[in-house]
Short mmCIF file of C-alpha atoms in Angstrom, two decimals:
data_model
loop_
_atom_site.label_atom_id
_atom_site.label_comp_id
_atom_site.label_asym_id
_atom_site.label_seq_id
_atom_site.Cartn_x
_atom_site.Cartn_y
_atom_site.Cartn_z
CA LEU A 246 -12.66 46.98 3.63
CA HIS A 247 -9.94 45.57 5.47
CA ASP A 248 -9.99 42.41 3.32
CA PHE A 249 -9.77 44.34 0.27
CA GLU A 250 -6.92 46.09 1.45
CA VAL A 251 -4.98 43.04 2.36
CA ASP A 252 -5.67 41.34 -1.25
CA LYS A 253 -4.53 44.38 -2.90
CA LYS A 254 -1.41 44.26 -1.14
CA GLU A 255 -1.03 40.67 -1.86
CA ASN A 256 -1.56 41.21 -5.37
CA GLU A 257 0.96 43.99 -5.53
CA LEU A 258 3.61 41.61 -3.66
CA ILE A 259 3.05 38.73 -6.08
CA GLN A 260 3.36 41.39 -8.94
CA ASP A 261 6.67 42.55 -7.55
CA ILE A 262 7.98 39.02 -7.49
CA LEU A 263 6.99 38.05 -10.97
CA ALA A 264 8.74 41.45 -12.26
CA SER A 265 12.06 40.47 -10.89
CA ASN A 266 14.39 38.59 -12.71
CA GLU A 267 15.96 36.43 -9.86
CA THR A 268 15.40 32.82 -9.61
CA ILE A 269 12.71 32.16 -7.40
CA LEU A 270 12.46 29.14 -5.23
CA PRO A 271 9.21 27.61 -4.37
CA LEU A 272 7.76 28.76 -1.10
CA ALA A 273 8.19 26.49 1.88
CA PRO A 274 5.19 24.41 2.76
CA THR A 275 3.86 24.35 6.36
CA ILE A 276 5.18 22.27 9.05
CA ASP A 277 2.09 19.95 8.73
CA VAL A 278 2.58 19.49 5.05
CA VAL A 279 6.31 18.82 5.66
CA LYS A 280 5.63 16.28 8.36
CA GLU A 281 2.93 14.38 6.02
CA GLU A 282 5.41 14.18 3.10
CA ILE A 283 8.54 13.34 5.05
CA ASP A 284 9.13 9.41 5.48
CA PHE A 285 11.91 6.84 5.02
CA PHE A 286 12.31 7.58 1.33
CA ASN A 287 12.73 11.13 1.37
CA TYR A 288 15.31 12.28 3.75
CA LEU A 289 16.69 10.95 6.89
CA ARG A 290 19.26 13.70 8.14
CA TYR A 291 16.51 16.34 8.45
CA TYR A 292 14.12 17.41 11.08
CA TYR A 293 11.07 19.54 10.69
CA ASP A 294 11.30 22.30 13.09
CA GLY A 295 13.74 25.49 12.62
CA ARG A 296 14.41 24.71 8.94
CA SER A 297 15.14 27.06 6.40
CA VAL A 298 13.51 27.38 2.97
CA ASP A 299 16.70 26.05 1.31
CA ASP A 300 16.45 22.95 3.71
CA ILE A 301 13.20 21.99 3.05
CA GLN A 302 13.66 22.53 -0.59
CA GLU A 303 16.58 19.82 -0.45
CA VAL A 304 14.32 17.56 1.38
CA PHE A 305 11.91 17.51 -1.54
CA ASP A 306 14.80 17.29 -4.19
CA PHE A 307 15.63 14.00 -2.35
CA ALA A 308 12.11 13.01 -2.16
CA VAL A 309 12.11 12.78 -5.79
CA LEU A 310 15.29 10.57 -5.97
CA PHE A 311 13.67 8.33 -3.27
CA LYS A 312 10.67 7.80 -5.01
CA LYS A 313 12.55 6.57 -8.21
CA ILE A 314 14.08 4.19 -5.96
CA ALA A 315 10.72 3.12 -4.44
CA ILE A 316 9.45 2.17 -8.02
CA ILE A 317 12.65 0.09 -8.57
CA ILE A 318 12.38 -1.66 -5.44
CA PHE A 319 8.76 -2.40 -6.17
CA SER A 320 9.36 -3.72 -9.71
CA ILE A 321 12.25 -5.90 -8.65
CA SER A 322 10.05 -7.11 -5.50
CA SER A 323 7.08 -7.88 -7.80
CA VAL A 324 9.07 -9.86 -10.23
CA MET A 325 10.65 -12.02 -7.21
CA ILE A 326 7.35 -12.55 -5.79
CA ILE A 327 6.02 -14.01 -8.97
CA PHE A 328 9.25 -16.23 -9.32
CA GLU A 329 8.92 -17.59 -5.75
CA ALA A 330 5.22 -18.34 -6.27
CA VAL A 331 6.25 -20.38 -9.33
CA ARG A 332 8.90 -22.06 -7.71
CA ILE A 333 6.59 -22.97 -4.88
CA TRP A 334 3.95 -24.36 -7.34
CA ARG A 335 6.74 -26.40 -9.25
CA TYR A 336 8.39 -27.94 -6.26
CA GLY A 337 5.58 -28.21 -3.88
CA ILE A 338 5.64 -28.64 -0.13
CA LYS A 339 9.19 -29.55 0.48
CA TYR A 340 10.16 -26.18 -1.08
CA CYS A 341 7.55 -24.58 1.38
CA MET A 342 9.26 -26.24 4.66
CA ARG A 343 12.66 -24.49 4.02
CA PHE A 344 12.95 -21.72 6.63
CA ASP A 345 15.06 -19.52 4.30
CA THR A 346 12.25 -19.63 1.96
CA TRP A 347 9.82 -17.85 3.89
CA VAL A 348 12.47 -15.51 5.02
CA TRP A 349 13.30 -14.56 1.43
CA TYR A 350 9.38 -14.14 0.89
CA GLY A 351 9.07 -12.18 3.66
CA VAL A 352 12.01 -9.75 2.45
CA ASN A 353 10.10 -9.43 -1.23
CA LEU A 354 6.70 -8.66 0.45
CA ALA A 355 8.03 -6.19 2.68
CA ASN A 356 9.81 -4.41 -0.10
CA PHE A 357 6.33 -4.70 -2.13
CA ALA A 358 4.68 -3.10 0.56
CA MET A 359 7.09 -0.48 1.09
CA GLY A 360 6.97 0.46 -2.71
CA ILE A 361 3.10 0.26 -2.95
CA ILE A 362 2.52 2.34 0.07
CA GLN A 363 4.24 5.22 -1.54
CA TRP A 364 1.03 5.65 -3.97
CA LEU A 365 -1.54 5.53 -1.35
CA LYS A 366 -2.68 8.40 0.86
CA SER A 367 -2.00 6.91 4.26
CA ARG A 368 1.78 6.43 4.76
CA GLU A 369 1.97 5.31 8.35
CA TYR A 370 3.06 1.96 7.26
CA VAL A 371 6.12 2.81 5.15
CA ASN A 372 8.56 3.06 7.85
CA PRO A 373 7.35 -0.30 9.31
CA SER A 374 7.69 -1.92 6.02
CA ALA A 375 11.06 -0.56 5.59
CA ALA A 376 12.14 -1.62 8.96
CA LEU A 377 10.79 -5.22 8.36
CA ALA A 378 12.55 -5.43 5.18
CA ALA A 379 15.98 -4.26 6.50
CA PHE A 380 15.87 -6.85 9.35
CA LEU A 381 14.82 -9.63 7.09
CA SER A 382 17.34 -8.69 4.45
CA TRP A 383 20.23 -8.85 6.87
CA PHE A 384 18.77 -11.87 8.56
CA TYR A 385 18.78 -13.84 4.99
CA LEU A 386 22.41 -12.67 4.69
CA LEU A 387 23.02 -14.60 8.04
CA LEU A 388 21.31 -17.56 6.52
CA ILE A 389 23.53 -17.61 3.66
CA LEU A 390 26.72 -17.35 5.76
CA GLN A 391 25.74 -21.11 6.69
CA ARG A 392 27.37 -22.17 3.14
CA PHE A 393 30.90 -20.93 4.03
CA ASP A 394 33.34 -23.03 5.54
CA LEU A 395 34.74 -20.42 8.10
CA VAL A 396 31.44 -19.23 9.54
CA GLY A 397 28.85 -21.51 8.60
CA ILE A 398 29.15 -24.00 11.52
CA TYR A 399 28.63 -21.02 13.92
CA VAL A 400 25.47 -19.79 11.97
CA SER A 401 24.12 -23.42 11.98
CA MET A 402 24.66 -23.82 15.56
CA PHE A 403 22.99 -20.35 16.27
CA LEU A 404 19.99 -21.39 14.17
CA GLU A 405 19.73 -24.97 15.90
CA ILE A 406 19.76 -23.31 19.29
CA LEU A 407 17.30 -20.73 18.33
CA ARG A 408 14.80 -23.39 17.41
CA SER A 409 15.13 -25.37 20.60
CA LEU A 410 14.86 -22.01 22.38
CA LEU A 411 11.73 -21.14 20.63
CA ARG A 412 10.34 -24.59 21.44
CA VAL A 413 10.89 -24.34 25.19
CA LEU A 414 9.51 -20.82 25.46
CA LEU A 415 6.61 -21.72 23.57
CA ILE A 416 6.02 -24.23 26.45
CA PHE A 417 6.88 -21.97 29.32
CA SER A 418 5.03 -19.02 27.67
CA VAL A 419 2.29 -20.18 29.94
CA LEU A 420 4.15 -18.83 33.08
CA ILE A 421 4.69 -15.49 31.46
CA ILE A 422 1.21 -15.24 30.66
CA ALA A 423 0.27 -16.31 34.23
CA PHE A 424 2.68 -13.52 36.08
CA GLY A 425 1.85 -10.90 33.61
CA LEU A 426 -1.90 -11.11 34.22
CA SER A 427 -1.37 -11.29 37.88
CA PHE A 428 0.90 -8.14 38.07
CA TYR A 429 -1.57 -6.39 35.82
CA ILE A 430 -4.20 -7.08 38.30
CA LEU A 431 -2.26 -6.39 41.36
CA LEU A 432 -0.56 -3.12 39.89
CA SER A 433 -2.96 -1.57 37.39
CA ASN A 434 -4.61 0.49 40.12
CA GLY A 435 -1.26 1.79 41.66
CA ASN A 436 -0.48 4.03 38.67
CA HIS A 437 2.07 1.90 37.26
CA LEU A 438 2.65 2.69 33.63
CA VAL A 439 4.05 -0.41 32.63
CA PHE A 440 1.19 -2.55 33.96
CA THR A 441 -1.72 -0.28 32.67
CA ASP A 442 -2.74 -2.66 30.09
CA ILE A 443 -2.39 -6.35 29.38
CA PRO A 444 0.04 -6.35 26.04
CA LEU A 445 2.42 -4.00 27.95
CA SER A 446 2.35 -6.00 31.16
CA LEU A 447 3.23 -9.25 29.33
CA MET A 448 6.26 -7.47 27.63
CA ARG A 449 7.18 -6.05 30.92
CA THR A 450 7.00 -9.47 32.60
CA PHE A 451 9.26 -11.05 29.84
CA SER A 452 11.86 -8.22 30.27
CA MET A 453 11.73 -8.78 34.10
CA MET A 454 12.86 -12.40 33.32
CA LEU A 455 15.95 -11.16 31.58
CA GLY A 456 17.20 -9.25 34.35
CA ASP A 457 15.04 -5.91 34.05
CA LEU A 458 13.42 -6.33 37.45
CA ASP A 459 14.00 -2.97 38.74
CA PHE A 460 12.90 -4.21 42.08
CA MET A 461 13.31 -1.00 44.31
CA ASN A 462 11.55 1.45 41.78
CA THR A 463 8.90 -0.97 41.01
CA PHE A 464 8.03 -2.44 44.33
CA GLY A 465 10.38 -1.30 46.97
CA PHE A 466 9.94 2.55 46.90
CA PRO A 467 6.52 2.52 46.20
CA HIS A 468 5.68 0.47 49.03
CA HIS A 469 8.00 2.27 51.46
CA CYS A 470 6.35 5.59 50.68
CA GLN A 471 2.90 4.15 51.04
CA MET A 472 3.62 2.75 54.62
CA MET A 473 5.01 6.03 55.47
CA GLU A 474 1.76 7.67 54.33
CA SER A 475 -0.48 5.23 56.12
CA LEU A 476 1.39 5.96 59.33
CA ASN A 477 1.36 9.76 58.98
CA MET A 478 5.34 10.00 58.75
CA THR A 479 5.25 12.29 55.67
CA GLU A 480 7.07 14.82 57.40
CA TYR A 481 9.92 12.62 58.52
CA LYS A 482 13.15 13.01 56.41
CA ILE A 483 13.22 9.48 55.39
CA TYR A 484 10.02 10.20 53.45
CA THR A 485 10.66 13.70 52.41
CA LYS A 486 14.52 12.96 51.34
CA THR A 487 12.85 9.99 49.24
CA PRO A 488 12.60 11.53 45.39
CA GLU A 489 10.39 8.43 44.70
CA CYS A 490 7.72 9.33 47.25
CA LYS A 491 6.77 12.24 44.98
CA SER A 492 5.58 9.91 42.55
CA SER A 493 2.11 8.48 42.67
CA ARG A 494 3.04 4.98 42.24
CA ARG A 495 1.92 2.85 45.19
CA ILE A 496 1.29 -0.80 45.83
CA PRO A 497 -2.57 -1.43 46.53
CA TYR A 498 -2.11 -5.20 47.65
CA PRO A 499 1.39 -5.53 49.17
CA ILE A 500 1.15 -8.76 50.64
CA MET A 501 -0.07 -10.52 47.60
CA SER A 502 2.41 -8.37 45.27
CA PHE A 503 5.32 -9.35 47.23
CA THR A 504 4.16 -13.13 47.12
CA MET A 505 3.67 -13.07 43.40
CA VAL A 506 7.19 -11.41 42.97
CA GLY A 507 9.05 -13.99 44.92
CA LEU A 508 7.32 -16.81 42.99
CA TYR A 509 8.55 -14.91 39.80
CA MET A 510 11.79 -14.79 41.09
CA LEU A 511 12.10 -18.43 42.05
CA LEU A 512 10.32 -19.92 38.76
CA ASN A 513 11.16 -17.50 36.08
CA CYS A 514 14.26 -15.83 36.97
CA ILE A 515 16.06 -18.59 38.39
CA LEU A 516 14.58 -22.17 37.38
CA LEU A 517 13.65 -21.10 33.90
CA VAL A 518 16.36 -18.87 32.98
CA ASN A 519 18.90 -21.50 34.12
CA MET A 520 17.25 -24.37 32.24
CA LEU A 521 17.49 -22.33 28.94
CA ILE A 522 21.29 -21.62 29.54
CA GLY A 523 21.73 -25.39 30.63
CA LEU A 524 19.75 -26.33 27.24
CA ALA A 525 22.01 -24.25 25.29
CA VAL A 526 25.31 -25.15 26.67
CA GLY A 527 24.59 -29.06 27.46
CA ASP A 528 23.52 -30.00 24.10
CA ILE A 529 26.45 -27.99 22.21
CA ASP A 530 28.19 -31.03 21.36
CA SER A 531 25.14 -32.85 19.37
CA VAL A 532 24.32 -29.18 18.01
CA LYS A 533 27.68 -28.75 16.55
CA ARG A 534 27.56 -32.27 14.86
CA ASN A 535 24.27 -31.58 13.44
CA ALA A 536 24.94 -28.22 12.33
CA GLN A 537 27.87 -29.28 10.39
CA LEU A 538 25.89 -32.21 8.75
CA LYS A 539 23.37 -29.88 7.76
CA ARG A 540 25.96 -27.47 6.44
CA PHE A 541 27.28 -29.99 4.11
CA THR A 542 24.17 -30.70 2.93
CA MET A 543 23.24 -27.42 2.13
CA GLN A 544 26.56 -27.00 0.11
CA VAL A 545 25.51 -30.11 -2.03
CA ASN A 546 21.82 -28.71 -2.47
CA VAL A 547 23.04 -25.60 -3.95
CA PRO A 548 24.46 -26.72 -7.18
CA PHE A 549 21.80 -29.34 -7.61
CA ASN A 550 18.88 -26.49 -7.08
CA ASN A 551 20.69 -24.56 -9.73
CA PHE A 552 21.14 -27.20 -12.18
CA TYR A 553 17.20 -28.43 -11.91
CA SER A 554 16.28 -24.65 -12.09
CA LEU A 555 18.17 -24.38 -15.51
CA ALA A 556 17.00 -27.59 -16.68
CA SER A 557 13.35 -26.95 -16.22
CA LEU A 558 13.58 -23.52 -18.28
#
């Protein structure tokens, strides 16, 4: 009987709404529906909580516009992927060896994925694809700047130093893996969030090499609080006045942990970083000469590539 009365009241409310001559806005969807629909293509300035019907309606109005833009992006990227595939088939392995070719191919593939995911049920990869497309697009613009006289030399120098840096890091990544696994084994049982799994531990080890060592919060305070607890000195002011002692982070194996930290500071933070700096600074003259020669080569190749492309049509 109660359900019947509720249905009757709902029907009466619907009849009153239909009988009115006012313009009716669509009812606001639930928060879950809005969260499912909102992505990069819809609207960037709106959040989900505390919004009125007008705000949510405006979001969905912009969603229609952005989905049309997604169709345009998908169409253009599809044509460009086909065009690049034809060029790779025509020019062979020499065309594939160019770095800017793969960057441009990555831009089109990211745009293609960003557009096609719009029609799939799972949209969790829309924003990552959009982020990758934005990064590669601006990075490709940086590669284009090599052909200009005023800034091309600096871009070429940057790319040459980047290539040397990646070669060195590829070799000495063994040290990063070695220390990352060591810190994971030693600190994973000490409630250290950044050392709870291997990938996060490797990332943290790499960031420590760049200056984010955070020695006191990671090693100093946990060891100090652990020693005070082992000596039953938890009522002393040096313990109670230390906010870090309220945390559960501790150093389970202090001797080996501090030994590994000392080796890490010596090998990675001092030796490896200074070697990378010396590599970038010491070879700057030769890199500058090679970069200028490469820039001249690229300026000559542009009209020749355009000529051969038009001649093959």
